[in-house]
Coordinates of C-alpha atoms in Angstrom, one line a residue:
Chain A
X1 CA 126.2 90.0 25.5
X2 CA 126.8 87.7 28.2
X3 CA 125.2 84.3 28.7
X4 CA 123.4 84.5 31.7
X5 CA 122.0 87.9 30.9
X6 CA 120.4 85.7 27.5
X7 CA 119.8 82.8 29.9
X8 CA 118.1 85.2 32.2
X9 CA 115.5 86.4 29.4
X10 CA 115.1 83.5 27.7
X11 CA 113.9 81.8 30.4
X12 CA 111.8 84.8 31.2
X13 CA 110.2 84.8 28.3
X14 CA 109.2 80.7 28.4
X15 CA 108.0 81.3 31.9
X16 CA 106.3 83.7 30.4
X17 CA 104.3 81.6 28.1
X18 CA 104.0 79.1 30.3
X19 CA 102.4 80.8 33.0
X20 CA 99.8 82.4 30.4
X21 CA 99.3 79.2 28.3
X22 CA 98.8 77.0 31.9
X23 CA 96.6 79.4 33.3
X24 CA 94.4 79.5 30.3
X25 CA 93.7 75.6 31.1
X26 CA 93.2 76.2 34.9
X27 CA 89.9 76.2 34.5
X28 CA 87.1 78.0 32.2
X29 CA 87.5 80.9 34.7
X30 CA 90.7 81.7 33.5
X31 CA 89.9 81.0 29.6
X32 CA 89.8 83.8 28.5
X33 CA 93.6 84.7 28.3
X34 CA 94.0 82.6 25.4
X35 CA 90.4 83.2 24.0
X36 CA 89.2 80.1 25.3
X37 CA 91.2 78.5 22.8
X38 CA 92.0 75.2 25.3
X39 CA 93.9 72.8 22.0
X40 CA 96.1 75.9 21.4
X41 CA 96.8 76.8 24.9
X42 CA 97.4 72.5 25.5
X43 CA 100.0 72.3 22.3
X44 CA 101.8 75.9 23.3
X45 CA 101.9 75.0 27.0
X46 CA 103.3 71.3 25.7
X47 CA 106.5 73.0 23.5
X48 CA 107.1 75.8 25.7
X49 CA 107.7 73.1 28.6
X50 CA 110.1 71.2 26.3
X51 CA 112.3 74.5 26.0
X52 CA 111.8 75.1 29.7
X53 CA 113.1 71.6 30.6
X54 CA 116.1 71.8 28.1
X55 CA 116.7 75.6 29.4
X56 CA 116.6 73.8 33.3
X57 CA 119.3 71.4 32.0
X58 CA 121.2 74.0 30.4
X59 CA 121.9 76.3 33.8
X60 CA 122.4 72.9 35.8
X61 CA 125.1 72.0 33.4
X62 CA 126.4 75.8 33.5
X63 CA 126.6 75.9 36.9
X64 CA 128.3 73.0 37.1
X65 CA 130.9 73.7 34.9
X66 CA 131.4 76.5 36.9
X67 CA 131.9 74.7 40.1
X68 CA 134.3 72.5 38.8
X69 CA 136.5 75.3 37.2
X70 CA 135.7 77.3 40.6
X71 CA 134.6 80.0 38.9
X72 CA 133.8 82.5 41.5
X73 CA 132.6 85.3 39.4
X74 CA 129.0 86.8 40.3
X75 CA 126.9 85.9 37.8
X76 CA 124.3 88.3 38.4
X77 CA 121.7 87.5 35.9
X78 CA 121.8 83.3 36.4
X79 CA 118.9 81.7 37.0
X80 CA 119.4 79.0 39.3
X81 CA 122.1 80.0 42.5
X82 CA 122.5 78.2 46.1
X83 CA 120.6 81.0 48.3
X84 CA 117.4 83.9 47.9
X85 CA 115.5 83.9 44.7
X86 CA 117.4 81.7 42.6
X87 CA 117.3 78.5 44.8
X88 CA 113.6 79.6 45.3
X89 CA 113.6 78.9 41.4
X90 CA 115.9 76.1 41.8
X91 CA 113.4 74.5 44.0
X92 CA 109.9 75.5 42.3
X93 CA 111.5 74.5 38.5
X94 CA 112.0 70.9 40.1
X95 CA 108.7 70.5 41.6
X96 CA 107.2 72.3 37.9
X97 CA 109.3 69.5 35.9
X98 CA 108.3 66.5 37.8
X99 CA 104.9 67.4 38.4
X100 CA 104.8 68.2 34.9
X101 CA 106.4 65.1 33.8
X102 CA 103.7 63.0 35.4
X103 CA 100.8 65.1 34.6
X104 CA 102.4 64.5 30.8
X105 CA 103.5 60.4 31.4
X106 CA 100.6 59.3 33.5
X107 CA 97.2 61.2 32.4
X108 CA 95.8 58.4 30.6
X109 CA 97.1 55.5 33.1
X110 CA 96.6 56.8 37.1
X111 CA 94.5 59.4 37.5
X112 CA 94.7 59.7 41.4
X113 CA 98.5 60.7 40.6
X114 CA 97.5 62.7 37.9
X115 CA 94.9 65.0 39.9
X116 CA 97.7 65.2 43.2
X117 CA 100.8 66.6 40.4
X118 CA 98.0 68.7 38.6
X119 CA 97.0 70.3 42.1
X120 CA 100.4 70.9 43.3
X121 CA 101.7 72.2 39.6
X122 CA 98.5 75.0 39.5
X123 CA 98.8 76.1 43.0
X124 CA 102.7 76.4 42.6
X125 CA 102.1 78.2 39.8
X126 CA 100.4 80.8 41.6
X127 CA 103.0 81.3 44.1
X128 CA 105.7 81.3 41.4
X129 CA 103.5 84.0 39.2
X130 CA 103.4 85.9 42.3
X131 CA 107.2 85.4 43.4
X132 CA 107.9 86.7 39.9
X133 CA 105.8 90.2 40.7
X134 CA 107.8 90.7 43.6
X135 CA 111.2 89.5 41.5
X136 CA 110.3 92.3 39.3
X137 CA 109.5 95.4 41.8
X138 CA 112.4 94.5 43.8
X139 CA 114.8 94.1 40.5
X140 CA 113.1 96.8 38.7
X141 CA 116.5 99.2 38.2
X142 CA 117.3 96.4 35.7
X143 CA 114.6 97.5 33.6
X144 CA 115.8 100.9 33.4
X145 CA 117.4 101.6 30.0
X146 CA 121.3 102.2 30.7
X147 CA 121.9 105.9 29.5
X148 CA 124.1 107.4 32.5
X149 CA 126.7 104.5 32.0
X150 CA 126.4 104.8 28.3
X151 CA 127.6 108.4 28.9
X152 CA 130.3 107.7 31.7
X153 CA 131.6 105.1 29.3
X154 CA 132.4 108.0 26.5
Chain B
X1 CA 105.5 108.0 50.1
X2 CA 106.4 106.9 45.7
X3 CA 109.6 105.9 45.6
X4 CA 111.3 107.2 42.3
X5 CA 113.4 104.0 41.7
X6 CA 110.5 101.5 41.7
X7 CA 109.0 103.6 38.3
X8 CA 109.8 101.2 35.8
X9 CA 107.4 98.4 37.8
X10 CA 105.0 101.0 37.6
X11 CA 105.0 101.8 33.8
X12 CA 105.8 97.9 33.4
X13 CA 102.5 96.8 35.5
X14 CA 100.5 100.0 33.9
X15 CA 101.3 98.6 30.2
X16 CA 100.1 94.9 31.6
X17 CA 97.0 96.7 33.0
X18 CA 96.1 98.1 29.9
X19 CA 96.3 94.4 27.8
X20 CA 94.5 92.3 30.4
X21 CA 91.7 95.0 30.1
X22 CA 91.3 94.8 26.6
X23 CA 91.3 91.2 26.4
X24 CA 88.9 91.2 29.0
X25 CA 86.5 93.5 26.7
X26 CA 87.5 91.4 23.8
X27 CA 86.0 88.1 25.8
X28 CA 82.9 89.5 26.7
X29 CA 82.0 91.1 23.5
X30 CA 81.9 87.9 22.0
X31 CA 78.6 86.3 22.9
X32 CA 79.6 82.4 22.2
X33 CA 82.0 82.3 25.5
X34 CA 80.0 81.6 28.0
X35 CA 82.3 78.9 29.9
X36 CA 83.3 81.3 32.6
X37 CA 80.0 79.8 34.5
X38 CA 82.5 77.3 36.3
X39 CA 84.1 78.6 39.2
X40 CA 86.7 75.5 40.3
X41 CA 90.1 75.3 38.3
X42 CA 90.4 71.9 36.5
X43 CA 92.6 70.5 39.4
X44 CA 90.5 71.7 42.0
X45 CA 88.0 69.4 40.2
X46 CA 90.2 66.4 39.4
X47 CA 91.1 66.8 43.0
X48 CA 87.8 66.7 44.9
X49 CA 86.2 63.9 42.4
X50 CA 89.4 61.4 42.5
X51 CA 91.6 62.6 45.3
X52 CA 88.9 62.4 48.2
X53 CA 89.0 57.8 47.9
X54 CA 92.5 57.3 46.9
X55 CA 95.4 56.2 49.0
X56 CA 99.0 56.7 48.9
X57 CA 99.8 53.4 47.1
X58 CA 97.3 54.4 44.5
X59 CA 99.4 57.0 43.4
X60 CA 102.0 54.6 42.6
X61 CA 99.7 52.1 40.8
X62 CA 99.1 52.2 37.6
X63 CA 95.7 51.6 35.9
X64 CA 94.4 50.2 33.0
X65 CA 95.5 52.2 29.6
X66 CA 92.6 53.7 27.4
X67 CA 93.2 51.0 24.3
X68 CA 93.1 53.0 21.3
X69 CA 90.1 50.4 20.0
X70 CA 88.0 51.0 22.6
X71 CA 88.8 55.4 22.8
X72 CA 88.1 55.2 18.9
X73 CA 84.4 55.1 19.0
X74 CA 84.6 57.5 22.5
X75 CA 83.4 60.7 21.2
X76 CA 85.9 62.4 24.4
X77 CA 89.1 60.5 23.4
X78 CA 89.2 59.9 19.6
X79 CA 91.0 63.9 18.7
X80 CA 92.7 62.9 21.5
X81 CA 94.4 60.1 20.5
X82 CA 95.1 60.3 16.7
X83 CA 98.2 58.1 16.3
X84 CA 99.0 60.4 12.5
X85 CA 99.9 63.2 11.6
X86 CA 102.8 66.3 12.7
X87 CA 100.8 66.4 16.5
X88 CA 101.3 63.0 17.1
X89 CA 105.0 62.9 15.5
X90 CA 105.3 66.2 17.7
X91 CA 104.2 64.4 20.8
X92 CA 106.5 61.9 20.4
X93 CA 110.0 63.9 19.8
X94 CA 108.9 66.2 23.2
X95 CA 108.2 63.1 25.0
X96 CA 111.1 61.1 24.0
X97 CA 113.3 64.6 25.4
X98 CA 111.2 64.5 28.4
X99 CA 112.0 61.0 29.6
X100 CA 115.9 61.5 28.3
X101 CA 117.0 65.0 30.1
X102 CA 114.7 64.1 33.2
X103 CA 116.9 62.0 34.9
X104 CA 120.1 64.3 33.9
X105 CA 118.1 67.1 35.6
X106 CA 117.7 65.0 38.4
X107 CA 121.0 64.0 38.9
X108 CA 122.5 67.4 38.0
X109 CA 120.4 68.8 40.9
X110 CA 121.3 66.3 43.2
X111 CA 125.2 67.0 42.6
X112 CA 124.5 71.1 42.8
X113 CA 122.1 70.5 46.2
X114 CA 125.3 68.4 47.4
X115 CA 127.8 71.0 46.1
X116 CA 126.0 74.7 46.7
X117 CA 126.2 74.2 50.7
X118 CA 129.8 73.4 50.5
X119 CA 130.8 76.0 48.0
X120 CA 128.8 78.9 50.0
X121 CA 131.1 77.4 53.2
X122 CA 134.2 78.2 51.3
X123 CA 133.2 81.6 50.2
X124 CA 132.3 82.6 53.7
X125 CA 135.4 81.4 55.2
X126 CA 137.3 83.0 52.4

C-alpha cells in the first residue's frame, strides 16, 4: 500500500473527528452530535488535533523530501500539493493550526484574541466541511471498489 | 439527468443521511437536553460580547492569568483547572508537541510556499 494513499485516509479520518468533535462545541445548537457530551467532545477534539498537527508535519516533511530528491512522480492521493484542492488544504490546515494553537495557548490570558481565532477556526470549518462534500462528489470513482482492474490484472 | 459515475456519493451521503437521522431521534427522545434553546455558536458569542470594544493591539496583549488560588473557589474554573491527574499530565505532553512542531510547520510551509511556485515553473517548461 502506498504512503500517500495511508496519508490520504488517515488524515481523513482525523478530519473526520475533528470536524464532528468541533462542531459538537459550536454551540448548544450543534450538541447533539456528540450527545451533548461538551468534556468528551473538548478532550477528543484536543488529541485528535495533536495527530492532525503531527500528520501536517509529516506531509510538509514528505513533500520536501520529495523536492529535494526531485521526485516528480504524481502522487495522486497526497494531501498537501502546490495548486487546486490540495493547496486549498495547504492553506485552510495552516489557518486550522494557528488559530487552533491560540485558541489552545491563549484562552485563559487574552480573550479578545481568543474570540477573533475561535471565529475564524468555526467559520473556516464550515467552508472546509463543505470543500470536503464537494472533494468527495467530484473524487467519488475512488470510492468505487476496484473489481474490473482486479480482473484485467489476472 | 443522474449521472451513473457520481453513485457512490449517493450511497455514501444516503448511509450519512440515515445516522444523522437517528441521532437526531436519539436527542430528542431524551427529555434532559434541552440546550438547543441557544441559537448563536460559542464564537458567534465570544465575538459579539468581547470583539465589539477591542482593538488590534489588544489582540497582542496579554491579560492577567486566572491564578489557580483565586479559580479554586470559582465554581466555573475549579474542573477546569485541576493541576493532577492523567488529563492534566495529558494536557501537558499535547501542549509541549504543540509549541515544538509549530514552528517546524511554520517553517516547512514557508520553504514549500517558496519552493511549489518554482517547481510548477520547471514542470511547465519541461
Amino acid at each position: 500500500m502506498k504512503f500517500d494513499f495511508i496519508l490520504h485516509w488517515l488524515w481523513a479520518l482525523v478530519f473526520s473527528i475533528l470536524a464532528l468533535s468541533g462542531i459538537a462545541m459550536a454551540g448548544a445548537k450543534y450538541g447533539w452530535v456528540m450527545q451533548y457530551d461538551i468534556a468528551t467532545a473538548d478532550i477528543v477534539h484536543r488529541l485528535a488535533a495533536v495527530v492532525y498537527v503531527l500528520l501536517t508535519l509529516i506531509v510538509i516533511i514528505y513533500e520536501i523530501i520529495r523536492i529535494l530528491r526531485r521526485d516528480r512522480t504524481k502522487k495522486p492521493w497526497l494531501v498537501f500539493g502546490p495548486s487546486g484542492y490540495g493547496l486549498f488544504t495547504f492553506i485552510t490546515t495552516l489557518i486550522f493550526i494557528i488559530t487552533g494553537a491560540v485558541i489552545w495557548l491563549f484562552m485563559d490570558s487574552n480573550h479578545a484574541a481568543t474570540a477573533f481565532t475561535m471565529w475564524i477556526h468555526e467559520k473556516l470549518t464550515y467552508l472546509a466541511v463543505a470543500s470536503v462534500i464537494w472533494h468527495i462528489y467530484m473524487k467519488s470513482h475512488a470510492l468505487k471498489w476496484p473489481k474490473k482492474k482486479e480482473r484485467k490484472a489476472r | 439527468m443522474f449521472n451513473k459515475q457520481k453513485r457512490p456519493f449517493w450511497q455514501l451521503s444516503s448511509v450519512f443521511a440515515v445516522i444523522i437521522v437517528l441521532v437526531l431521534a436519539h436527542s430528542w427522545s431524551n427529555r434532559t437536553e434541552n440546550a438547543a434553546q441557544m441559537d448563536a455558536s460559542m464564537a458567534d458569542m465570544m465575538s459579539n460580547e468581547i470583539l465589539g470594544n477591542t482593538t488590534v493591539p489588544d489582540l497582542f496583549t496579554l491579560g492577567a492569568m486566572d491564578s489557580v488560588e483565586v479559580s479554586s473557589g470559582n465554581g466555573e474554573h475549579s474542573g477546569h483547572h485541576d493541576q493532577t491527574g492523567t488529563l492534566y499530565a495529558i494536557h501537558l505532553i499535547t501542549t509541549a508537541l504543540l509549541l515544538f512542531t509549530l514552528p517546524v510547520i511554520l517553517a516547512g510551509a514557508l520553504f514549500l510556499a517558496i519552493v511549489w511556485p518554482k517547481s510548477s515553473k520547471r514542470r511547465k517548461t519541461n
